[in-house]
Short mmCIF file of C-alpha atoms and ligand atoms in Angstrom, two decimals:
data_model
loop_
_atom_site.label_atom_id
_atom_site.label_comp_id
_atom_site.label_asym_id
_atom_site.label_seq_id
_atom_site.Cartn_x
_atom_site.Cartn_y
_atom_site.Cartn_z
CA SER A 437 -27.74 7.02 -65.34
CA LEU A 438 -27.48 3.65 -67.12
CA GLN A 439 -24.90 5.09 -69.38
CA SER A 440 -22.54 5.78 -66.56
CA LEU A 441 -22.32 2.09 -65.72
CA ARG A 442 -18.82 1.42 -66.81
CA PHE A 443 -18.29 -1.88 -65.11
CA TRP A 444 -21.39 -4.06 -65.63
CA SER A 445 -22.66 -6.35 -62.93
CA PRO A 446 -26.31 -7.45 -62.34
CA SER A 447 -26.46 -5.66 -59.01
CA ARG A 448 -25.12 -2.38 -60.36
CA LEU A 449 -27.54 -2.64 -63.26
CA VAL A 450 -30.43 -3.16 -60.83
CA GLU A 451 -29.30 -0.28 -58.63
CA ALA A 452 -29.12 2.07 -61.67
CA ALA A 453 -32.38 0.79 -63.02
CA LEU A 454 -34.15 1.39 -59.70
CA LYS A 455 -32.72 4.93 -59.46
CA ALA A 456 -33.90 5.68 -63.02
CA ALA A 457 -37.27 4.16 -62.25
CA VAL A 458 -37.83 6.49 -59.26
CA GLU A 459 -36.47 9.43 -61.10
CA HIS A 460 -38.74 8.96 -64.09
CA ARG A 461 -41.70 7.56 -62.05
CA ALA A 462 -41.60 4.37 -64.16
CA GLN A 463 -44.78 2.28 -64.24
CA GLY A 464 -42.89 -0.86 -64.90
CA VAL A 465 -39.70 -2.46 -66.15
CA LEU A 466 -39.18 -4.06 -69.59
CA VAL A 467 -36.33 -6.55 -69.27
CA ALA A 468 -33.73 -7.15 -72.05
CA GLY A 469 -30.54 -9.24 -71.87
CA GLY A 470 -28.14 -9.80 -69.00
CA LEU A 471 -30.47 -10.81 -66.15
CA ASP A 472 -31.79 -14.12 -67.29
CA ASP A 473 -30.18 -16.17 -64.63
CA GLU A 474 -30.14 -13.39 -61.90
CA LEU A 475 -33.22 -14.34 -59.94
CA ASP A 476 -32.44 -12.05 -57.02
CA ALA A 477 -32.05 -9.08 -59.33
CA LEU A 478 -35.32 -9.91 -61.11
CA VAL A 479 -37.13 -10.28 -57.76
CA SER A 480 -35.94 -6.94 -56.51
CA LEU A 481 -36.99 -5.19 -59.74
CA ASP A 482 -40.29 -6.86 -59.65
CA ARG A 483 -40.93 -5.95 -55.97
CA ALA A 484 -39.83 -2.27 -56.37
CA VAL A 485 -41.36 -1.38 -59.75
CA GLY A 486 -42.93 -4.42 -61.32
CA LEU A 487 -41.82 -6.48 -64.31
CA LEU A 488 -43.91 -5.89 -67.42
CA GLY A 489 -43.49 -9.40 -68.92
CA CYS A 490 -42.49 -12.78 -67.51
CA SER A 491 -42.43 -12.98 -63.67
CA PRO A 492 -39.26 -14.13 -61.84
CA ARG A 493 -40.86 -17.53 -61.45
CA GLU A 494 -41.50 -17.80 -65.25
CA PHE A 495 -37.89 -16.75 -65.78
CA LYS A 496 -36.80 -19.46 -63.50
CA ARG A 497 -38.65 -22.21 -65.30
CA ALA A 498 -37.56 -20.93 -68.83
CA ARG A 499 -33.90 -21.02 -67.61
CA SER A 500 -34.07 -24.43 -65.91
CA LEU A 501 -32.22 -27.00 -68.15
CA ARG A 502 -34.52 -29.80 -66.96
CA ALA A 503 -37.84 -27.92 -67.39
CA VAL A 504 -36.78 -26.67 -70.79
CA MET A 505 -35.54 -30.07 -72.07
CA GLU A 506 -38.80 -31.72 -70.82
CA ALA A 507 -40.96 -29.01 -72.56
CA ALA A 508 -38.77 -29.34 -75.67
CA ALA A 509 -39.28 -33.09 -75.89
CA ARG A 510 -43.06 -32.64 -75.62
CA SER A 511 -43.04 -29.85 -78.24
CA GLY A 512 -41.06 -31.92 -80.75
CA VAL A 513 -37.89 -29.77 -80.47
CA ALA A 514 -34.57 -31.56 -80.53
CA THR A 515 -32.02 -30.72 -77.82
CA PRO A 516 -28.37 -31.46 -77.66
CA LYS A 517 -27.32 -34.24 -75.18
CA ALA A 518 -26.16 -32.59 -72.05
CA ALA A 519 -24.60 -33.29 -68.70
CA LEU A 520 -23.94 -31.20 -65.56
CA CYS A 521 -20.28 -31.41 -64.39
CA ARG A 522 -18.53 -30.14 -61.32
CA THR A 523 -14.96 -31.13 -62.08
CA PRO A 524 -12.77 -31.51 -65.22
CA GLY A 525 -12.80 -35.29 -64.62
CA GLU A 526 -16.59 -35.31 -64.64
CA ALA A 527 -16.58 -33.33 -67.85
CA ALA A 528 -14.10 -35.63 -69.52
CA GLU A 529 -16.22 -38.62 -68.43
CA ALA A 530 -19.34 -37.02 -69.89
CA ALA A 531 -17.55 -36.22 -73.13
CA ARG A 532 -16.63 -39.88 -73.50
CA ARG A 533 -20.38 -40.72 -73.30
CA ILE A 534 -21.75 -37.77 -75.34
CA GLY A 535 -18.86 -37.56 -77.87
CA LEU A 536 -16.57 -34.97 -79.25
CA PRO A 537 -16.53 -32.10 -80.24
CA ALA A 538 -18.45 -30.95 -77.18
CA VAL A 539 -19.41 -27.54 -75.89
CA LEU A 540 -18.57 -26.44 -72.37
CA LYS A 541 -21.05 -23.81 -71.06
CA PRO A 542 -21.39 -21.86 -67.75
CA ASP A 543 -24.57 -22.61 -65.75
CA ARG A 544 -25.62 -18.96 -66.39
CA THR A 545 -25.02 -17.70 -69.85
CA SER A 546 -25.14 -14.30 -71.51
CA GLY A 547 -23.95 -13.12 -74.94
CA GLY A 548 -21.95 -16.34 -75.51
CA TYR A 549 -19.42 -15.33 -72.81
CA GLY A 550 -17.37 -18.24 -71.40
CA ILE A 551 -18.66 -20.79 -73.84
CA ARG A 552 -15.99 -23.09 -75.39
CA VAL A 553 -15.89 -25.71 -78.08
CA ALA A 554 -13.74 -28.69 -76.95
CA ARG A 555 -12.43 -30.97 -79.67
CA SER A 556 -10.36 -33.26 -77.49
CA LEU A 557 -10.24 -34.47 -73.92
CA GLU A 558 -7.19 -32.20 -73.41
CA ASP A 559 -9.32 -29.17 -74.48
CA ILE A 560 -11.86 -30.16 -71.91
CA ILE A 561 -9.29 -30.31 -69.13
CA ARG A 562 -7.73 -27.03 -70.27
CA GLU A 563 -10.94 -25.03 -70.87
CA PHE A 564 -12.90 -26.19 -67.84
CA LYS A 565 -11.37 -23.64 -65.58
CA VAL A 566 -12.22 -20.76 -67.86
CA VAL A 567 -15.87 -21.87 -68.20
CA ALA A 568 -16.17 -22.60 -64.45
CA SER A 569 -15.02 -19.10 -63.75
CA HIS A 570 -18.27 -17.83 -65.43
CA SER A 571 -20.43 -20.41 -63.57
CA ARG A 572 -22.22 -20.33 -60.25
CA SER A 573 -22.03 -24.03 -59.36
CA HIS A 574 -21.41 -26.31 -62.25
CA VAL A 575 -20.41 -26.45 -65.98
CA VAL A 576 -22.79 -27.80 -68.70
CA LEU A 577 -21.17 -30.18 -71.21
CA GLN A 578 -23.27 -30.41 -74.39
CA GLU A 579 -23.06 -32.16 -77.64
CA TYR A 580 -21.81 -29.78 -80.35
CA ILE A 581 -24.27 -29.21 -83.05
CA GLU A 582 -22.53 -27.89 -86.11
CA GLY A 583 -24.89 -25.92 -88.17
CA ALA A 584 -26.50 -22.49 -88.67
CA ASP A 585 -26.86 -20.22 -85.62
CA ALA A 586 -30.39 -18.92 -85.48
CA SER A 587 -33.18 -17.65 -83.23
CA VAL A 588 -36.97 -17.24 -83.31
CA SER A 589 -38.71 -14.11 -81.97
CA LEU A 590 -42.12 -14.81 -80.55
CA ILE A 591 -44.99 -13.06 -78.84
CA ALA A 592 -46.76 -15.00 -76.19
CA THR A 593 -49.77 -14.56 -73.91
CA GLY A 594 -49.17 -17.42 -71.45
CA GLN A 595 -51.68 -19.64 -73.19
CA ASP A 596 -50.68 -19.10 -76.77
CA ALA A 597 -47.82 -17.76 -78.93
CA VAL A 598 -46.99 -16.53 -82.42
CA ALA A 599 -43.52 -16.74 -84.01
CA VAL A 600 -42.96 -13.25 -85.50
CA SER A 601 -39.56 -13.94 -87.17
CA LEU A 602 -36.62 -16.20 -87.64
CA ASN A 603 -33.24 -14.61 -87.37
CA GLN A 604 -29.71 -15.48 -88.33
CA GLN A 605 -27.23 -15.06 -85.38
CA ILE A 606 -23.72 -13.75 -86.06
CA LEU A 607 -21.21 -14.96 -83.58
CA GLY A 608 -17.58 -14.38 -82.79
CA LEU A 609 -16.82 -11.68 -85.46
CA ARG A 610 -13.16 -11.06 -84.63
CA GLU A 611 -12.96 -8.25 -87.27
CA LEU A 612 -15.35 -6.31 -85.03
CA GLY A 613 -13.50 -7.05 -81.84
CA GLN A 614 -15.59 -9.97 -80.53
CA LEU A 615 -12.96 -12.37 -79.30
CA GLU A 616 -15.18 -14.92 -77.55
CA PRO A 617 -15.54 -17.79 -80.08
CA LEU A 618 -19.35 -17.90 -79.71
CA GLY A 619 -19.74 -14.34 -78.44
CA TYR A 620 -22.68 -12.33 -79.74
CA SER A 621 -21.86 -10.09 -82.68
CA GLY A 622 -25.24 -9.42 -84.25
CA ASN A 623 -28.18 -10.58 -86.36
CA ILE A 624 -29.68 -10.66 -89.79
CA THR A 625 -33.48 -10.84 -90.00
CA PRO A 626 -35.36 -12.62 -91.52
CA LEU A 627 -33.60 -16.00 -91.84
CA ARG A 628 -35.11 -18.00 -94.78
CA LEU A 629 -35.03 -21.76 -94.09
CA GLY A 630 -37.39 -23.06 -96.80
CA ARG A 631 -39.55 -26.08 -95.76
CA ALA A 632 -38.01 -26.47 -92.29
CA GLU A 633 -39.41 -22.93 -91.41
CA SER A 634 -42.99 -23.65 -90.57
CA GLU A 635 -42.12 -26.68 -88.43
CA ILE A 636 -39.60 -24.67 -86.47
CA ARG A 637 -42.12 -21.82 -85.88
CA GLU A 638 -44.79 -24.23 -84.70
CA ALA A 639 -42.40 -26.08 -82.41
CA CYS A 640 -41.27 -22.85 -80.75
CA GLU A 641 -44.81 -21.62 -80.36
CA GLU A 642 -45.71 -24.96 -78.63
CA LEU A 643 -42.60 -24.54 -76.42
CA CYS A 644 -43.73 -21.12 -75.27
CA ARG A 645 -47.27 -22.51 -74.50
CA ARG A 646 -45.82 -25.37 -72.44
CA LEU A 647 -43.53 -23.05 -70.50
CA GLY A 648 -46.42 -20.44 -70.06
CA LEU A 649 -44.33 -17.61 -71.20
CA ARG A 650 -45.63 -14.08 -71.77
CA GLY A 651 -44.60 -11.07 -73.85
CA SER A 652 -41.60 -10.94 -76.24
CA ILE A 653 -39.70 -14.21 -76.15
CA GLY A 654 -36.52 -15.43 -77.93
CA VAL A 655 -35.64 -19.07 -78.63
CA ASP A 656 -32.04 -19.68 -79.76
CA PHE A 657 -31.27 -22.70 -81.76
CA VAL A 658 -28.87 -24.22 -84.27
CA VAL A 659 -30.19 -25.82 -87.50
CA ARG A 660 -28.35 -29.01 -88.65
CA ASP A 661 -29.60 -30.72 -91.83
CA GLY A 662 -32.99 -28.94 -91.63
CA GLU A 663 -33.49 -29.90 -88.00
CA ALA A 664 -33.53 -27.24 -85.21
CA TYR A 665 -31.70 -28.04 -81.99
CA LEU A 666 -32.70 -25.86 -79.07
CA MET A 667 -29.98 -23.90 -77.31
CA GLU A 668 -31.85 -21.77 -74.84
CA VAL A 669 -35.03 -19.80 -74.11
CA ASN A 670 -34.68 -16.03 -73.45
CA PRO A 671 -38.00 -15.01 -71.77
CA ARG A 672 -37.63 -11.24 -72.55
CA PHE A 673 -36.72 -8.76 -75.25
CA GLN A 674 -33.90 -9.91 -77.42
CA ALA A 675 -30.97 -8.28 -79.15
CA THR A 676 -32.84 -8.87 -82.35
CA LEU A 677 -35.55 -6.26 -81.49
CA GLU A 678 -34.44 -3.60 -83.91
CA CYS A 679 -33.80 -6.04 -86.79
CA VAL A 680 -37.31 -7.52 -86.40
CA GLU A 681 -38.90 -4.11 -86.15
CA GLU A 682 -37.03 -2.81 -89.19
CA ALA A 683 -37.67 -5.87 -91.40
CA TYR A 684 -41.26 -6.46 -90.42
CA GLY A 685 -42.42 -2.86 -89.71
CA VAL A 686 -43.81 -3.84 -86.33
CA ASN A 687 -43.42 -2.21 -82.89
CA LEU A 688 -42.38 -5.06 -80.63
CA VAL A 689 -43.00 -3.08 -77.40
CA GLU A 690 -46.53 -2.49 -78.40
CA LEU A 691 -47.03 -6.15 -79.36
CA HIS A 692 -45.43 -7.16 -76.06
CA LEU A 693 -47.81 -4.96 -73.93
CA SER A 694 -50.87 -6.25 -75.99
CA ALA A 695 -49.83 -9.88 -75.36
CA LEU A 696 -49.79 -9.11 -71.67
CA GLU A 697 -53.47 -8.25 -72.09
CA GLY A 698 -54.04 -11.49 -73.89
CA LYS A 699 -53.86 -10.24 -77.56
CA LEU A 700 -51.67 -11.89 -80.16
CA PRO A 701 -50.61 -10.20 -83.39
CA GLU A 702 -51.57 -11.31 -86.89
CA PRO A 703 -48.65 -12.90 -88.76
CA VAL A 704 -46.79 -10.34 -90.87
CA LYS A 705 -44.38 -10.72 -93.77
CA ALA A 706 -40.92 -9.13 -93.82
CA SER A 707 -40.66 -6.38 -96.50
CA ARG A 708 -36.80 -6.17 -96.32
CA TYR A 709 -33.69 -7.53 -94.56
CA ALA A 710 -32.26 -5.83 -91.47
CA ALA A 711 -28.79 -6.47 -90.04
CA ARG A 712 -27.27 -5.25 -86.76
CA LEU A 713 -23.72 -5.68 -85.60
CA ILE A 714 -22.09 -4.74 -82.42
CA VAL A 715 -18.82 -2.93 -82.64
CA TYR A 716 -16.39 -3.89 -79.83
CA ALA A 717 -13.22 -2.00 -78.93
CA LYS A 718 -10.14 -3.76 -80.23
CA GLN A 719 -8.01 -1.70 -77.87
CA PRO A 720 -8.72 0.57 -75.00
CA CYS A 721 -10.01 3.61 -76.79
CA ARG A 722 -11.88 6.90 -76.57
CA VAL A 723 -14.82 7.54 -78.94
CA GLY A 724 -15.18 10.53 -81.23
CA TYR A 725 -18.43 11.96 -82.58
CA LEU A 726 -20.38 8.97 -83.89
CA HIS A 727 -23.86 10.47 -84.24
CA ASP A 728 -23.52 11.40 -87.90
CA ILE A 729 -22.95 7.83 -89.04
CA SER A 730 -26.32 6.74 -90.29
CA GLY A 731 -27.85 3.72 -88.55
CA VAL A 732 -25.50 4.00 -85.54
CA ARG A 733 -27.14 2.98 -82.22
CA ASP A 734 -26.36 2.87 -78.54
CA VAL A 735 -23.88 5.75 -79.03
CA PRO A 736 -21.69 6.85 -76.07
CA PRO A 737 -20.99 10.63 -75.71
CA PRO A 738 -17.86 11.83 -77.52
CA GLY A 739 -14.87 11.40 -75.35
CA THR A 740 -16.09 8.26 -73.53
CA THR A 741 -13.29 5.80 -72.77
CA ILE A 742 -14.02 2.09 -73.63
CA GLU A 743 -12.09 -0.88 -72.45
CA LYS A 744 -10.75 -3.50 -74.81
CA ARG A 745 -13.47 -5.98 -75.77
CA ALA A 746 -16.32 -3.83 -74.49
CA PRO A 747 -18.96 -2.62 -76.93
CA VAL A 748 -18.53 0.82 -78.50
CA CYS A 749 -21.96 1.00 -80.19
CA SER A 750 -24.09 -0.93 -82.57
CA VAL A 751 -24.84 -0.33 -86.31
CA LEU A 752 -27.99 -1.13 -88.18
CA SER A 753 -28.78 -1.41 -91.90
CA THR A 754 -31.66 -2.51 -94.11
CA ALA A 755 -31.52 -3.73 -97.63
CA GLN A 756 -33.14 -5.98 -100.19
CA THR A 757 -30.74 -8.87 -99.57
CA PRO A 758 -29.09 -10.17 -96.32
CA GLU A 759 -25.66 -9.79 -97.94
CA GLN A 760 -26.15 -6.08 -98.80
CA ALA A 761 -27.52 -5.42 -95.19
CA LEU A 762 -24.48 -7.08 -93.72
CA ARG A 763 -22.01 -5.34 -96.01
CA SER A 764 -23.51 -2.02 -95.20
CA CYS A 765 -23.28 -2.71 -91.45
CA LEU A 766 -19.58 -3.62 -92.02
CA GLU A 767 -18.97 -0.28 -93.74
CA LYS A 768 -20.57 1.58 -90.81
CA ALA A 769 -18.46 -0.34 -88.40
CA ARG A 770 -15.34 0.76 -90.36
CA GLU A 771 -16.52 4.41 -89.99
CA VAL A 772 -17.01 3.85 -86.21
CA TYR A 773 -13.34 2.49 -85.93
CA GLU A 774 -12.13 5.45 -87.95
CA LYS A 775 -13.75 7.83 -85.41
CA THR A 776 -12.50 5.84 -82.40
CA VAL A 777 -9.04 6.67 -81.13
CA TYR A 778 -6.79 4.06 -79.68
CA SER A 779 -3.64 4.18 -77.59
CA ILE A 780 -5.24 6.44 -75.10
CA ARG A 781 -2.19 6.32 -72.91
CA SER A 782 0.24 8.05 -75.22
CA HIS A 783 0.74 11.79 -74.45
CA GLU A 784 0.62 12.79 -78.22
CA THR A 785 -2.66 11.05 -78.78
CA GLY A 786 -4.05 12.41 -75.57
CA ILE A 787 -3.85 15.94 -77.07
CA SER A 788 -5.45 15.02 -80.33
CA LEU A 789 -8.10 13.07 -78.44
CA ARG A 790 -8.97 16.09 -76.43
CA ARG A 791 -9.25 18.07 -79.65
CA LYS A 792 -11.40 15.33 -81.21
CA ALA A 793 -13.69 15.22 -78.23
CA LEU A 794 -14.07 19.01 -78.30
CA GLU A 795 -14.93 18.87 -82.01
CA GLY A 796 -17.49 16.26 -81.20
CA ALA A 797 -18.93 18.31 -78.37
CA GLN A 798 -19.23 21.35 -80.64
CA CYS A 799 -21.10 19.30 -83.23
CA LEU A 800 -23.63 18.57 -80.45
N1 ADP B 1390 -24.15 -27.19 -78.00
C1 ADP B 1390 -24.01 -26.25 -79.00
N2 ADP B 1390 -23.77 -26.61 -80.22
C2 ADP B 1390 -23.57 -25.67 -81.18
N3 ADP B 1390 -23.65 -24.36 -80.97
C3 ADP B 1390 -23.83 -23.94 -79.73
C4 ADP B 1390 -24.08 -24.88 -78.61
N4 ADP B 1390 -24.32 -24.15 -77.53
C5 ADP B 1390 -24.23 -22.90 -77.85
N5 ADP B 1390 -23.98 -22.76 -79.18
C6 ADP B 1390 -23.98 -21.48 -79.92
O1 ADP B 1390 -23.64 -20.46 -78.98
C7 ADP B 1390 -24.71 -19.55 -79.00
C8 ADP B 1390 -24.81 -19.01 -77.54
O2 ADP B 1390 -25.14 -20.00 -76.62
P1 ADP B 1390 -26.47 -19.89 -75.75
O3 ADP B 1390 -26.79 -21.19 -75.15
O4 ADP B 1390 -27.64 -19.26 -76.52
O5 ADP B 1390 -26.01 -18.93 -74.53
P2 ADP B 1390 -26.04 -17.32 -74.44
O6 ADP B 1390 -27.04 -17.14 -73.28
O7 ADP B 1390 -24.68 -16.94 -74.03
O8 ADP B 1390 -26.58 -16.71 -75.66
C9 ADP B 1390 -25.96 -20.27 -79.38
O9 ADP B 1390 -26.99 -19.48 -79.90
C10 ADP B 1390 -25.38 -21.25 -80.47
O10 ADP B 1390 -25.32 -20.53 -81.67
MG1 MG B 1391 -28.34 -17.28 -76.65
#
């Protein structure tokens, strides 16, 4: 039933998840992305089925800018200077204090949607409205940290935490249809950072302890001159899940469930690199048969129509170098586009589309 969610919204997702939970007699819910700042949705899932991981209250703390900045300061993690703004004028004033370029962010973020980098006061005035349209009550203006986009995946028990991996984040890959400048496009795991690595791991572990988080936790950050600046805490499974599992040979769901019983994993070394990219529709399209592309994930049934900018599927590759893993993902993405038919409005294409969808269905 989750696959039939064409137009995503937190309430529709919860409705579909509750329906699936009843149908399959679920014993609990594992939360992934999209609901971080949707407290009502988390509370209804928790009441109806039970969250296996952080409670709604723990989510709230991990998503509170103030609580996180305080915990970060105590854990030795740098944070970008930030201000909460309600009007373009307030944002321009904050930018004069904090400096330019600056980042304008909605007060609830997901997948990088609605985040803008402003290089001038004119940019701030122009972009404010876009960012505010993604916000609930205010816009966050942050110092822009120019550096490497990264994340840490941790396992935490509430009292203690272990950083399992560092990951490179790939953002705004226009060639795969991600048009948001800082929109999520994928990951490469592990990310090697040399000497800075152990310090970043330890600081993130301390941050999880201070916030009392449990289960699989993600911390996003940007590394500038060897120093990690905290972006946000994701107190749930991350989009890096498959890359971490493939590179480290671990089962993150098992580690998550053990951590809820108070057990932390031993540190493991990565045996290879794993990359994952999200393939977004560049035009409204209908998908063909994608299952025979190796490493393709989250595959819609043949014939499914996808709106422009919505995800078609994801592709996953492993290799001995990060470059090879990424190149292989890009090749797979090209195959996906080849099997995806655009211009679904034209009569002519409509016929070939039906034929393609039928061919796909026969392969099933
Ligand atoms: N102030 C900033 N400076 C530099 N890059 C940023 C800043 N804020 C966000 N980003 C980049 O955009 C990504 C997405 O922002 P984030 O705060 O993690 O929101 P989301 O919940 O949408 O993932 C970050 O991981 C980071 O790479
Ligand atoms: Mg993020």
